[in-house]
mmCIF file with all atom_site columns, C-alpha atoms and ligand atoms in Angstrom:
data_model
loop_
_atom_site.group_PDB
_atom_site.id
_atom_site.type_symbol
_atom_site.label_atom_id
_atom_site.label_alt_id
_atom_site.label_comp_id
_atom_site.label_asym_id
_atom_site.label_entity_id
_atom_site.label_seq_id
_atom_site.pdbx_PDB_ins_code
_atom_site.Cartn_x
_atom_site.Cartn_y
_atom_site.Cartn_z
_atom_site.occupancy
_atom_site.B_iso_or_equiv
_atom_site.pdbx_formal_charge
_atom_site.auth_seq_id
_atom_site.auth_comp_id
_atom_site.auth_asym_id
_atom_site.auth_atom_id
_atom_site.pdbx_PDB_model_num
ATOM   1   C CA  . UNK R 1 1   ? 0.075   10.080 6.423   1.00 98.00 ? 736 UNK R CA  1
ATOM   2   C CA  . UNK R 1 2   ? -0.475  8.945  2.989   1.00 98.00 ? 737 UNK R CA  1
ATOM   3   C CA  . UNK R 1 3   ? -3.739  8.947  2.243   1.00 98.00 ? 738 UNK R CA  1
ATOM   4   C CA  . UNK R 1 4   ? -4.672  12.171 4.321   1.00 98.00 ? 739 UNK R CA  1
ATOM   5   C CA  . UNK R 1 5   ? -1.762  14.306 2.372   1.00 98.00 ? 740 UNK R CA  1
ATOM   6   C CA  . UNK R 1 6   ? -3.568  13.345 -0.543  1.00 98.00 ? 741 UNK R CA  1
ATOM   7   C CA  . UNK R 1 7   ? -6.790  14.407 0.219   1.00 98.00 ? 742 UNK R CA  1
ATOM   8   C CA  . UNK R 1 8   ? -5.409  17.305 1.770   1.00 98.00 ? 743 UNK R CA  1
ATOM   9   C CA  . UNK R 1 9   ? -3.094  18.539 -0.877  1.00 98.00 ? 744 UNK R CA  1
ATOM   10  C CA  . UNK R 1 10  ? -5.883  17.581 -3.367  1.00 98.00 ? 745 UNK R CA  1
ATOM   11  C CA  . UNK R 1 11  ? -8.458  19.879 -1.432  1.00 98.00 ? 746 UNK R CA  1
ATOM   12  C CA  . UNK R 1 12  ? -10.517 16.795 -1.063  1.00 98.00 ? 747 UNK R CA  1
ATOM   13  C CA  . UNK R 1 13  ? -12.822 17.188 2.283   1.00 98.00 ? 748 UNK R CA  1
ATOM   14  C CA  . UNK R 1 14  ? -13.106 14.598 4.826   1.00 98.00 ? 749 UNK R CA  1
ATOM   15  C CA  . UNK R 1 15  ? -13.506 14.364 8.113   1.00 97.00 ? 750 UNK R CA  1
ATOM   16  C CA  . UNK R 1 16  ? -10.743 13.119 10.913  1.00 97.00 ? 751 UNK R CA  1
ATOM   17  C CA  . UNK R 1 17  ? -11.125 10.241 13.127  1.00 96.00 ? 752 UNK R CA  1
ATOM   18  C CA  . UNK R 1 18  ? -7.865  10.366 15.414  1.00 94.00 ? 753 UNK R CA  1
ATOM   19  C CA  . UNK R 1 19  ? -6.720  7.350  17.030  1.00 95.00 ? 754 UNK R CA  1
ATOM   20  C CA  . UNK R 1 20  ? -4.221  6.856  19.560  1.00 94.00 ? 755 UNK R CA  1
ATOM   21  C CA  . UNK R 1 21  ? -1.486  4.265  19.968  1.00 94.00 ? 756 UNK R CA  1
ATOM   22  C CA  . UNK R 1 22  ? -0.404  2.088  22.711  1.00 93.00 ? 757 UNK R CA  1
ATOM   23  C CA  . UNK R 1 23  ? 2.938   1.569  24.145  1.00 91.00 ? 758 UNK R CA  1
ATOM   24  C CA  . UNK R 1 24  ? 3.490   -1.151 21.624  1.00 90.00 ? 759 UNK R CA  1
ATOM   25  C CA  . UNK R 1 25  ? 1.852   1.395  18.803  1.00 91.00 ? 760 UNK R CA  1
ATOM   26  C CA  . UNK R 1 26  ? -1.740  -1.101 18.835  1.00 94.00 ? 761 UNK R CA  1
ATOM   27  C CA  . UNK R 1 27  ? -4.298  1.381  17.474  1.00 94.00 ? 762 UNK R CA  1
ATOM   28  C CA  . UNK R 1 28  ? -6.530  1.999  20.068  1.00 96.00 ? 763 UNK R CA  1
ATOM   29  C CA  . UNK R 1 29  ? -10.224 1.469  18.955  1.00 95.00 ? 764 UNK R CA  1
ATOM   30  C CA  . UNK R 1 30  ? -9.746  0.507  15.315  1.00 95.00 ? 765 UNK R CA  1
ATOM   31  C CA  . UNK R 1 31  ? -11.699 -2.069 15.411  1.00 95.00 ? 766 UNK R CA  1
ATOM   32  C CA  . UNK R 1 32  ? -14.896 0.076  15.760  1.00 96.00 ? 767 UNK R CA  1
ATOM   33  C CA  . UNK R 1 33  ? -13.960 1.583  11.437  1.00 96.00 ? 768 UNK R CA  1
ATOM   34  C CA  . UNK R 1 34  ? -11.709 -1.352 10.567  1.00 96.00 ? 769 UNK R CA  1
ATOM   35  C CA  . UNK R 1 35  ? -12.220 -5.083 9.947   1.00 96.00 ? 770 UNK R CA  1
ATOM   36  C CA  . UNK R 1 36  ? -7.965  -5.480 10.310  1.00 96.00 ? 771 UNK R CA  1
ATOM   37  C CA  . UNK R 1 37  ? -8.258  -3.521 13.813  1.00 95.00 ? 772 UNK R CA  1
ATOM   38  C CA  . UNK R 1 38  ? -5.157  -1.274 11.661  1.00 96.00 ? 773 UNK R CA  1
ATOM   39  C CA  . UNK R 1 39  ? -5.248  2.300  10.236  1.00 96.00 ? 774 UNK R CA  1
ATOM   40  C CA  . UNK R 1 40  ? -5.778  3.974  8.235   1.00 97.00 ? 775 UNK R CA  1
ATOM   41  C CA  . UNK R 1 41  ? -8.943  3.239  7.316   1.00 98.00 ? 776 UNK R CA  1
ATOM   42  C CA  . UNK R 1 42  ? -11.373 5.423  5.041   1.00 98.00 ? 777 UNK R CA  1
ATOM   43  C CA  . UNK R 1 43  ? -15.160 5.512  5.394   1.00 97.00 ? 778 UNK R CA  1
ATOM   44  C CA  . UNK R 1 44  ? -17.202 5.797  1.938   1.00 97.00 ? 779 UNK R CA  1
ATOM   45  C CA  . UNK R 1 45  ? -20.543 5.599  2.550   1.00 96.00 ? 780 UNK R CA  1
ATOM   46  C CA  . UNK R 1 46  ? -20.390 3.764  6.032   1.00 94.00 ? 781 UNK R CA  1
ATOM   47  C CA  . UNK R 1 47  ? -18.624 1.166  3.974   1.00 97.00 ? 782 UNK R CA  1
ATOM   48  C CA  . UNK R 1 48  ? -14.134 0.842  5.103   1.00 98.00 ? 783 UNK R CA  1
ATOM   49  C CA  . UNK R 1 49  ? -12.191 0.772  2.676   1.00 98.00 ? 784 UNK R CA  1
ATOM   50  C CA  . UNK R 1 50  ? -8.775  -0.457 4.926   1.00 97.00 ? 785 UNK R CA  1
ATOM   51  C CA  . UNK R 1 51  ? -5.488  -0.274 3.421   1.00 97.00 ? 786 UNK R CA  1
ATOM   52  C CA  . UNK R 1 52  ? -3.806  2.898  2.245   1.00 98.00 ? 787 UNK R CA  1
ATOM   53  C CA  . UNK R 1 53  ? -3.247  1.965  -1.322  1.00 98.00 ? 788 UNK R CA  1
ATOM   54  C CA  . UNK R 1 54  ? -6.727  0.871  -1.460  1.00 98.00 ? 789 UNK R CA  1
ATOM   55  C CA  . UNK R 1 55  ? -7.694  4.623  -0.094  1.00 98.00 ? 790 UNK R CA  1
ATOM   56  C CA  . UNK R 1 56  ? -5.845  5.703  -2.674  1.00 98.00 ? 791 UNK R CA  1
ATOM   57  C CA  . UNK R 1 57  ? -6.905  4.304  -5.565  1.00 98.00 ? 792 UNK R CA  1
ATOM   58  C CA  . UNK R 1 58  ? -10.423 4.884  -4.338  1.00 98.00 ? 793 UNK R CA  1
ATOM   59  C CA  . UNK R 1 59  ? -10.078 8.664  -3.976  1.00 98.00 ? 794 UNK R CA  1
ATOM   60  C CA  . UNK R 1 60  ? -8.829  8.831  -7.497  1.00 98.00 ? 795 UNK R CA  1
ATOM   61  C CA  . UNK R 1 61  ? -12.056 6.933  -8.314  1.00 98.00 ? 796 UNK R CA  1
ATOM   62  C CA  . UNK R 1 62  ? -14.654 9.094  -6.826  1.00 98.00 ? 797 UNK R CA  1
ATOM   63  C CA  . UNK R 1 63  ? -12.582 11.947 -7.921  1.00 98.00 ? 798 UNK R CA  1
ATOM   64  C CA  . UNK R 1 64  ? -11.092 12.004 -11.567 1.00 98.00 ? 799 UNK R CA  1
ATOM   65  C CA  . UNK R 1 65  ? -11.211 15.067 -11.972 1.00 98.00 ? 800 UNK R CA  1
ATOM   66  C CA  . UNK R 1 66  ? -8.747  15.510 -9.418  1.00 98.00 ? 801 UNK R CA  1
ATOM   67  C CA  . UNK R 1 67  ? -5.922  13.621 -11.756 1.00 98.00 ? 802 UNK R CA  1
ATOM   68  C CA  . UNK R 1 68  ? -4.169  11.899 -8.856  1.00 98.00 ? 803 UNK R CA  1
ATOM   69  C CA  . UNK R 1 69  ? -2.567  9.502  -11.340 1.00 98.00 ? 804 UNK R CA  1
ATOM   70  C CA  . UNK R 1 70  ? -0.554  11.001 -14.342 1.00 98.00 ? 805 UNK R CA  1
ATOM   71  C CA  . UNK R 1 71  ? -2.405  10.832 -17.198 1.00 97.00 ? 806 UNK R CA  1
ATOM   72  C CA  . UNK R 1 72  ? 0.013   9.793  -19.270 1.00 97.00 ? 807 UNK R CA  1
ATOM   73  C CA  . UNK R 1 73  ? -1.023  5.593  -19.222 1.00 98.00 ? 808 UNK R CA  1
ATOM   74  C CA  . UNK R 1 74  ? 3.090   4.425  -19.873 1.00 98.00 ? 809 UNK R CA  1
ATOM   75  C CA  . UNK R 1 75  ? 3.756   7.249  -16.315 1.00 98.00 ? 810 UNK R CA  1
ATOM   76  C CA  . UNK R 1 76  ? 0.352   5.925  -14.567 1.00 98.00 ? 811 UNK R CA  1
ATOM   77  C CA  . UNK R 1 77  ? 1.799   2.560  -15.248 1.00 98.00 ? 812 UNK R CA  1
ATOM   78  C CA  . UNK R 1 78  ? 5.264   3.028  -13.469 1.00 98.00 ? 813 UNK R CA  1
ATOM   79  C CA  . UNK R 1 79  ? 3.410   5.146  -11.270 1.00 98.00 ? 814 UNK R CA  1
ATOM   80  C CA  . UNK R 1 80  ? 1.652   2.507  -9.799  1.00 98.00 ? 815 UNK R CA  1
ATOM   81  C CA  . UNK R 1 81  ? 4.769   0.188  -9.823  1.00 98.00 ? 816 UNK R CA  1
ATOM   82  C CA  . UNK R 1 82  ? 6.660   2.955  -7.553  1.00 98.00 ? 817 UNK R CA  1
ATOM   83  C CA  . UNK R 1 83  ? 3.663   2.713  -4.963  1.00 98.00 ? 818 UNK R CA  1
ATOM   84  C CA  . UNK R 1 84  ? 3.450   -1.290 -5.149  1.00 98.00 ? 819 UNK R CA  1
ATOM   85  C CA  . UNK R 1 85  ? 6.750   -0.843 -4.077  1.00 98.00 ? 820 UNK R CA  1
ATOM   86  C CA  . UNK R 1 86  ? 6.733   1.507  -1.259  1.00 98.00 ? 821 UNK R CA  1
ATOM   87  C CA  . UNK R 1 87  ? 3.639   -0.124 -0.096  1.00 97.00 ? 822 UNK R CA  1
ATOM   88  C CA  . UNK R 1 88  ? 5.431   -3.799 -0.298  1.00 97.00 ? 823 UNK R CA  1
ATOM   89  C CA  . UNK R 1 89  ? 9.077   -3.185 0.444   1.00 95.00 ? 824 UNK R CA  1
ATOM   90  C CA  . UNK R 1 90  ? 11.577  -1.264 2.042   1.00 98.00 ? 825 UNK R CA  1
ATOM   91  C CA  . UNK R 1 91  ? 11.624  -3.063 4.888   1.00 97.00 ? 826 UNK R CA  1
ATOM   92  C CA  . UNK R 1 92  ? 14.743  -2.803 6.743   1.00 98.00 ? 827 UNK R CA  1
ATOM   93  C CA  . UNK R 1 93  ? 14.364  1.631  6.181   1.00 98.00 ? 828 UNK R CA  1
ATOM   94  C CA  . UNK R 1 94  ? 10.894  1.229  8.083   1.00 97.00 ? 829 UNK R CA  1
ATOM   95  C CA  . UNK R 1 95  ? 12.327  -0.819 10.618  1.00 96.00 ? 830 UNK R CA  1
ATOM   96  C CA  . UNK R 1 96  ? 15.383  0.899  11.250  1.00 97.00 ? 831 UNK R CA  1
ATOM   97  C CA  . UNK R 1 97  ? 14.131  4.153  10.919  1.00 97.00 ? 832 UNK R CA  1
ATOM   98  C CA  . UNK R 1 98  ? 10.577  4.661  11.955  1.00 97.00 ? 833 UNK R CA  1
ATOM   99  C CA  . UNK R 1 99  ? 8.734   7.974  11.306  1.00 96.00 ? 834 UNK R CA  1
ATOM   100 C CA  . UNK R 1 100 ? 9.058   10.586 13.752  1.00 95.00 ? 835 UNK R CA  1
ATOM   101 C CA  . UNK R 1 101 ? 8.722   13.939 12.426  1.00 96.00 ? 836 UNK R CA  1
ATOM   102 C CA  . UNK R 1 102 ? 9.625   15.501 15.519  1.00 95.00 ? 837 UNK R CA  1
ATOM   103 C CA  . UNK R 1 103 ? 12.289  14.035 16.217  1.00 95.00 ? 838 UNK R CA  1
ATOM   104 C CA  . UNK R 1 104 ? 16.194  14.935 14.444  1.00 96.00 ? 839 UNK R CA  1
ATOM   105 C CA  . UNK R 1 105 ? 18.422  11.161 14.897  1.00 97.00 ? 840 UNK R CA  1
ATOM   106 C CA  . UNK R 1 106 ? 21.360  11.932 12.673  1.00 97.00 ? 841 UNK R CA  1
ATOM   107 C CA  . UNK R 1 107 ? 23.479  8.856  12.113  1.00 95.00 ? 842 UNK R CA  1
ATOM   108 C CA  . UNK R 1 108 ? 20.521  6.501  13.529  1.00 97.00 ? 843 UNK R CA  1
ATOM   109 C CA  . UNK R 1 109 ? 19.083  3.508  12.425  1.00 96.00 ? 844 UNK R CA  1
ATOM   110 C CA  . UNK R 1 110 ? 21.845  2.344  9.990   1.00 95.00 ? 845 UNK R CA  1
ATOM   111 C CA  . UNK R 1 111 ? 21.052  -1.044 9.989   1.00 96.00 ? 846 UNK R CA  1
ATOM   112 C CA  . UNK R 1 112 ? 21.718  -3.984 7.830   1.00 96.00 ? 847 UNK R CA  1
ATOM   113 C CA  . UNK R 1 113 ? 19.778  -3.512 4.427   1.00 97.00 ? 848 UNK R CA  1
ATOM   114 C CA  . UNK R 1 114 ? 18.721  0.221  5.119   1.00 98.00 ? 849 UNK R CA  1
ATOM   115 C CA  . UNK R 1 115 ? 21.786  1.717  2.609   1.00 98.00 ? 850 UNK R CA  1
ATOM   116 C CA  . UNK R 1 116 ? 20.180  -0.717 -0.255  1.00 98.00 ? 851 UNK R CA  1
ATOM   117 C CA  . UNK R 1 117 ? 17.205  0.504  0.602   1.00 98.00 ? 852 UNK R CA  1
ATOM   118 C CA  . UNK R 1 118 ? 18.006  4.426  0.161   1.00 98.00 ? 853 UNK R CA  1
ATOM   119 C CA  . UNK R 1 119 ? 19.805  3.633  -3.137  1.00 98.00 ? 854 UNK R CA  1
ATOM   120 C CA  . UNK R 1 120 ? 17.033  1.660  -4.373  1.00 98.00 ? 855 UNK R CA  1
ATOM   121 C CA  . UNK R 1 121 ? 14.604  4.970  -3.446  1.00 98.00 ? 856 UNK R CA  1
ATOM   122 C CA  . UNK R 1 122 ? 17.359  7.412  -5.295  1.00 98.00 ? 857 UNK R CA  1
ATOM   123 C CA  . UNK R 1 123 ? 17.133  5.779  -7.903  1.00 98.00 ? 858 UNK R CA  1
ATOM   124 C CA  . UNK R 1 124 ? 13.491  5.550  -8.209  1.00 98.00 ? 859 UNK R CA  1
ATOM   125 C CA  . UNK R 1 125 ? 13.326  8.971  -7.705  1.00 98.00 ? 860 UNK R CA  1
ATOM   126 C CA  . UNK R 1 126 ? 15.850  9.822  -9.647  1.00 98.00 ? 861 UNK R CA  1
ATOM   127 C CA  . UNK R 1 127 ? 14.419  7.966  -12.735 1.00 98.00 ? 862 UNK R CA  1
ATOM   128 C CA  . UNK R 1 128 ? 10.673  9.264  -12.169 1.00 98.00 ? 863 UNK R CA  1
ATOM   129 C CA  . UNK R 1 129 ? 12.189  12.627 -12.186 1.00 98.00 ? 864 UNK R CA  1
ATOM   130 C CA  . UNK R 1 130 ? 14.305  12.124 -15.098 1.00 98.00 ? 865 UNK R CA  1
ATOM   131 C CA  . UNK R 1 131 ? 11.540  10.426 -17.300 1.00 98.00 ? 866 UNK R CA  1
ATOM   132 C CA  . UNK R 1 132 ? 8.294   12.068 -16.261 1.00 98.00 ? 867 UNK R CA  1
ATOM   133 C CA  . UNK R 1 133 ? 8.817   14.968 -13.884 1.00 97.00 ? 868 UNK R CA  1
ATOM   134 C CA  . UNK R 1 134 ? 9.849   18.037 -16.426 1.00 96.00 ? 869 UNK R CA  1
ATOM   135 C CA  . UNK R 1 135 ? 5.945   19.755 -15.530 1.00 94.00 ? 870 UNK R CA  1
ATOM   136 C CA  . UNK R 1 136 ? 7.221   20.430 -12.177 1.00 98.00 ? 871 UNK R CA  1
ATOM   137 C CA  . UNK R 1 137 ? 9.118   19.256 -9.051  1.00 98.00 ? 872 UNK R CA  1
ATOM   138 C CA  . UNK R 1 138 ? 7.458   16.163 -8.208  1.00 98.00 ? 873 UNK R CA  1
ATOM   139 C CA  . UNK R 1 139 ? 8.202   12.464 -9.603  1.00 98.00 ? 874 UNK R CA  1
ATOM   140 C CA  . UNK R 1 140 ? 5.795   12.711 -11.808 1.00 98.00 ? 875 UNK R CA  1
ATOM   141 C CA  . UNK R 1 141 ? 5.557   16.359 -12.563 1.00 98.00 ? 876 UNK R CA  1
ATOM   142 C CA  . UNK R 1 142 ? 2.512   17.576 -10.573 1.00 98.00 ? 877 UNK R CA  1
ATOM   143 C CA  . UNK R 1 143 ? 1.230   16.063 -7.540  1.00 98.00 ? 878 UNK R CA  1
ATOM   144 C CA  . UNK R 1 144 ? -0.019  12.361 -7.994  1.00 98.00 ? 879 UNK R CA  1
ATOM   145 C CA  . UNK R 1 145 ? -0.441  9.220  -5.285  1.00 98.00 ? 880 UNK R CA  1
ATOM   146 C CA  . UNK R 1 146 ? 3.010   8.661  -6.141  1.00 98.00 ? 881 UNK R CA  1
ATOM   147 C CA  . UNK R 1 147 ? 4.737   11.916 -3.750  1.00 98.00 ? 882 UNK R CA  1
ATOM   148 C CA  . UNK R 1 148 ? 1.404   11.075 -1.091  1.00 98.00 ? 883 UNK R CA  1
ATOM   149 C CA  . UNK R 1 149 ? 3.268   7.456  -0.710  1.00 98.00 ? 884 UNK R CA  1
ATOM   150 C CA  . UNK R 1 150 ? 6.717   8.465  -0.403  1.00 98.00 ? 885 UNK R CA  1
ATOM   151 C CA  . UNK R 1 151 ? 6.125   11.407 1.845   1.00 98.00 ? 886 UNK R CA  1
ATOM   152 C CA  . UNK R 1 152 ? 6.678   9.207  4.952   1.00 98.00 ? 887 UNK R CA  1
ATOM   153 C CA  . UNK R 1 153 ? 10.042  8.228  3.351   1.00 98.00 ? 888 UNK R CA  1
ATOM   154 C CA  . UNK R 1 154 ? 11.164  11.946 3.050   1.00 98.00 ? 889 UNK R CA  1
ATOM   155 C CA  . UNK R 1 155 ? 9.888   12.490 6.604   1.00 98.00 ? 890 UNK R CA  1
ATOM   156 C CA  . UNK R 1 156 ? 12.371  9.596  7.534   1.00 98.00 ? 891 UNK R CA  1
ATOM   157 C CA  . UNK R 1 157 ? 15.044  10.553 5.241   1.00 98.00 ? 892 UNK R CA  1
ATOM   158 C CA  . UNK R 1 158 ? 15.128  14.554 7.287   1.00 98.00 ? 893 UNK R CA  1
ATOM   159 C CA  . UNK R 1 159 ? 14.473  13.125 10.429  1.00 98.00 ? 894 UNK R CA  1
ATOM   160 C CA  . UNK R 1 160 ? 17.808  10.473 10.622  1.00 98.00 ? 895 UNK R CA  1
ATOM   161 C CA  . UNK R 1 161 ? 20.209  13.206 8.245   1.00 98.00 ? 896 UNK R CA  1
ATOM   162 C CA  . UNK R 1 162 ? 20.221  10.592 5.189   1.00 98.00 ? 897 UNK R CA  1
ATOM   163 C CA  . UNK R 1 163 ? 22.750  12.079 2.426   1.00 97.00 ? 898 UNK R CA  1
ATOM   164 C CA  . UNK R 1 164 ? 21.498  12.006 -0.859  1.00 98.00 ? 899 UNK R CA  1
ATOM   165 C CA  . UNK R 1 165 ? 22.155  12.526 -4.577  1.00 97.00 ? 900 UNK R CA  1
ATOM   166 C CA  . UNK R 1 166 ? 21.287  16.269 -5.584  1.00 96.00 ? 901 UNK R CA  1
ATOM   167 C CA  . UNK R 1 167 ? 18.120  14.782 -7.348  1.00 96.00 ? 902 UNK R CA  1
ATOM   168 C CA  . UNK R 1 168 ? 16.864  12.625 -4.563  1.00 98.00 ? 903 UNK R CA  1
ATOM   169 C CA  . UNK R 1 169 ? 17.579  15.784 -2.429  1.00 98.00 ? 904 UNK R CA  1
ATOM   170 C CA  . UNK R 1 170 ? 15.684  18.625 -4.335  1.00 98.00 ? 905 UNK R CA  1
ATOM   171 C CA  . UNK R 1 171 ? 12.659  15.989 -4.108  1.00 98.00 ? 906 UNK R CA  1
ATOM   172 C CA  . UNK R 1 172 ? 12.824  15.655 -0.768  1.00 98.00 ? 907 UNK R CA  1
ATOM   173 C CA  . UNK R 1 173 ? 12.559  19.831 -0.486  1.00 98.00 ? 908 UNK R CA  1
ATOM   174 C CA  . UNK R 1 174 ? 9.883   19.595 -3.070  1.00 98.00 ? 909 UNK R CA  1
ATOM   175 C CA  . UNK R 1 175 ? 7.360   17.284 -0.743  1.00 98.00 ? 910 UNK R CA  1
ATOM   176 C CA  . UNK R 1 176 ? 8.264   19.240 2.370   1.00 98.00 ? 911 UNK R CA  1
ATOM   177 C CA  . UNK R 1 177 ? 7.215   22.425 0.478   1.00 98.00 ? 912 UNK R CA  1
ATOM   178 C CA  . UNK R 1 178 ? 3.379   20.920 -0.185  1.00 98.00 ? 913 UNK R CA  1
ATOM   179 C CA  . UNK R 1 179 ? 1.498   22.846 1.480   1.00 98.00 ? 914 UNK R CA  1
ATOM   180 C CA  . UNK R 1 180 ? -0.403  19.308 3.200   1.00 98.00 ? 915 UNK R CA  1
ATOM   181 C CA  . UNK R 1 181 ? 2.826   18.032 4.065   1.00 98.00 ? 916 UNK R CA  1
ATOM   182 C CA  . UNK R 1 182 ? 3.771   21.367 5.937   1.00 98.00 ? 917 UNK R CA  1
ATOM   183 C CA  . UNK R 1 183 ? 0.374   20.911 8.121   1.00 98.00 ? 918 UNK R CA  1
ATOM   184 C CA  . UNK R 1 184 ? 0.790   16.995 8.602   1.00 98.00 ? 919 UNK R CA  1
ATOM   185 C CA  . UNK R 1 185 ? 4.345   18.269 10.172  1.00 98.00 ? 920 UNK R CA  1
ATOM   186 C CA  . UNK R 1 186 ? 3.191   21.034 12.328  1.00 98.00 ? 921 UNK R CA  1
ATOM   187 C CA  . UNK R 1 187 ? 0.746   18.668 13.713  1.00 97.00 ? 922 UNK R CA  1
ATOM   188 C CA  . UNK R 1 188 ? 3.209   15.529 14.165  1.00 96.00 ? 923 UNK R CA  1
ATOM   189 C CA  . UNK R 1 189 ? 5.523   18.519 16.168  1.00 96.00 ? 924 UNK R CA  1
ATOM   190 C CA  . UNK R 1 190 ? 2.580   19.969 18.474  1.00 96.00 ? 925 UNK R CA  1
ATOM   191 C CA  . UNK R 1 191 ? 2.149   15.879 19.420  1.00 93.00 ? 926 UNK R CA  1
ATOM   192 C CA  . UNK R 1 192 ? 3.314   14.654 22.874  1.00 92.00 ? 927 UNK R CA  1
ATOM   193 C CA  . UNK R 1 193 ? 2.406   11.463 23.476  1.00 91.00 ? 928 UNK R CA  1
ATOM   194 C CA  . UNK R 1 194 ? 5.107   9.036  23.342  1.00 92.00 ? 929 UNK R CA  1
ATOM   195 C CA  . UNK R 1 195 ? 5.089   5.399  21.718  1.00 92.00 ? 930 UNK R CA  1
ATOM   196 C CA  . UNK R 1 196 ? 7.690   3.311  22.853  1.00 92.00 ? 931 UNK R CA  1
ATOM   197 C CA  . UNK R 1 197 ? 7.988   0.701  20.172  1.00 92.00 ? 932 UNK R CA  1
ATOM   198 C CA  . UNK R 1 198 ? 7.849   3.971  17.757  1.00 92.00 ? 933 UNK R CA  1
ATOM   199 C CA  . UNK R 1 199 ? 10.844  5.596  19.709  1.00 94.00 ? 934 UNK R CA  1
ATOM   200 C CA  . UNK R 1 200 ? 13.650  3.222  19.697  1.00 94.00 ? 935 UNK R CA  1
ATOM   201 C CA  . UNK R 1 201 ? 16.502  5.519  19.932  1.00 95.00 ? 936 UNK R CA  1
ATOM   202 C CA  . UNK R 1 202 ? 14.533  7.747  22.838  1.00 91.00 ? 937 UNK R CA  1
ATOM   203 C CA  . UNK R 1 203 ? 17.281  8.624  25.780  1.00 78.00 ? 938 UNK R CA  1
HETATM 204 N N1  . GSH N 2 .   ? -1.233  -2.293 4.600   1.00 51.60 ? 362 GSH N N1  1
HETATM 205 C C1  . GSH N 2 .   ? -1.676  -1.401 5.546   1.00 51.60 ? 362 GSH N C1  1
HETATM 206 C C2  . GSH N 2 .   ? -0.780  -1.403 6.767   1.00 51.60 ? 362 GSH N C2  1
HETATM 207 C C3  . GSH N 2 .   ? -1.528  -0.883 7.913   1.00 51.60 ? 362 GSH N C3  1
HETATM 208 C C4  . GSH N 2 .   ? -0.706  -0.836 9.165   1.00 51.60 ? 362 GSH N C4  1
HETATM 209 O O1  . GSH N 2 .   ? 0.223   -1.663 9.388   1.00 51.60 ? 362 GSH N O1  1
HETATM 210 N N2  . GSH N 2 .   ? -1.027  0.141  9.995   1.00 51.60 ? 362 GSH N N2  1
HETATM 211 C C5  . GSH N 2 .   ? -0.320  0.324  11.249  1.00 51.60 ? 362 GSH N C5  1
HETATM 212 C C6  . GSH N 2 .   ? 0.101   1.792  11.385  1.00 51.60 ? 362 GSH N C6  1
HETATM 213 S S1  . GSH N 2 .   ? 1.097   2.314  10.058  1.00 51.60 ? 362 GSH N S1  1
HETATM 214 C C7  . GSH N 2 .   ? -1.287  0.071  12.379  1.00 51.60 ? 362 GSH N C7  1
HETATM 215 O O2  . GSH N 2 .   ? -2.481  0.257  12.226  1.00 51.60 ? 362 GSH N O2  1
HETATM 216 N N3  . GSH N 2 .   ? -0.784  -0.311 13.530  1.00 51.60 ? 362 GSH N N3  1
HETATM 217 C C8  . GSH N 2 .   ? -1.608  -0.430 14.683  1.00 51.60 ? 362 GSH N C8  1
HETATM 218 C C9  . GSH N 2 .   ? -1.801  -1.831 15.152  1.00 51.60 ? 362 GSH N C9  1
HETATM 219 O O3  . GSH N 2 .   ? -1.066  -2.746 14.719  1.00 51.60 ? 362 GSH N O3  1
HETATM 220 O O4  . GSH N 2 .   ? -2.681  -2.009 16.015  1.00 51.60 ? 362 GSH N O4  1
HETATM 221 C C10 . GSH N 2 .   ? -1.795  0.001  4.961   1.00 51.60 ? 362 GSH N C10 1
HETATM 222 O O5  . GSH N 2 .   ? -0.815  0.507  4.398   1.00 51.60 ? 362 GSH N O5  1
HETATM 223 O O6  . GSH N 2 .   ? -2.847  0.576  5.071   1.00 51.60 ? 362 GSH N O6  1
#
């Protein structure tokens, strides 16, 4: 989700390999685009480039103009810290609560560690908001890598009912309003096929 709702939201073009997932959510045919056999992966002149931070960073290469990081260097800086972490951590909210947009689980996936984990997020939020966000509704104002990497986290955060602080909140209905975040969802609700290590609180 990450990297595509950046290029999408950045009206970057690319083209859309979709893969499928097994019943224990093994991409099926990675291999042939990736040398880790995971996704996503992003092809730049036949050459992967195979983690989503890595994407990332690499669309904001090819395309500066685009300003995917703040331009401030002291927001870029913390900017990149608040990915790090998303892209490092939060372990026991992925586990618990894995990312199914059409799905509503209020009250599920309240495992050990996953309260910690929502505070921690709040609070990042809250303080990305508070320091660097007055240009607009996002953490960091305008759109930047930043709201591409916690979009999966908001997805989560609707789709199990987490309450939130007022702040944390109003971001949340900020990233659902991008317009690239609005298609990713439509799409994830027209899917059918069902992963069972992705579904663990299916009836
Ligand atoms: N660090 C990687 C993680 C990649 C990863 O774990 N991808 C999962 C899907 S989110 C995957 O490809 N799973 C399929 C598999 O294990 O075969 C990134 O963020 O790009």
């Amino acid at each position: 989700m990450r990297p595509w709702v950046l290029l999408r939201q950045a009206a970057i073009p690319f083209e859309e390999v979709q893969l499928w997932f097994d019943q224990n959510a093994r991409a099926q045919g990675a291999e042939r685009y990736s040398p880790t056999g995971l996704v996503p992966v992003l092809m730049v002149d036949d050459e992967p480039i195979w983690d989503s931070l890595a994407i990332c960073e690499a669309v904001a290469d090819l395309f500066p103009g685009k300003r995917l990081w703040p331009d401030d260097s002291g927001a870029r800086r913390i900017a990149r810290a608040a990915c790090a972490e998303m892209h490092a951590g939060f372990r026991a909210l992925r586990n618990a609560m894995p990312m199914n947009i059409r799905a509503s689980l209020p009250g599920k996936g309240r495992a050990a560690g996953v309260q910690q984990d929502i505070e921690r997020i709040s609070a990042l939020w809250a303080s990305c908001r508070a320091r660097y966000g007055a240009g607009g509704a996002l953490l960091f104002g305008d759109f930047t890598i930043a709201d591409a990497f916690y979009a999966p986290v908001v997805m989560r955060f609707r789709t199990y009912a987490v309450k939130l602080p007022s702040a944390a909140q109003a971001y949340v209905d900020a990233v659902c309003a991008l317009s690239a975040v609005q298609d990713w969802m439509a799409a994830g609700r027209a899917e059918t096929a069902f992963v069972a290590a992705d579904e663990p609180y299916a009836q």
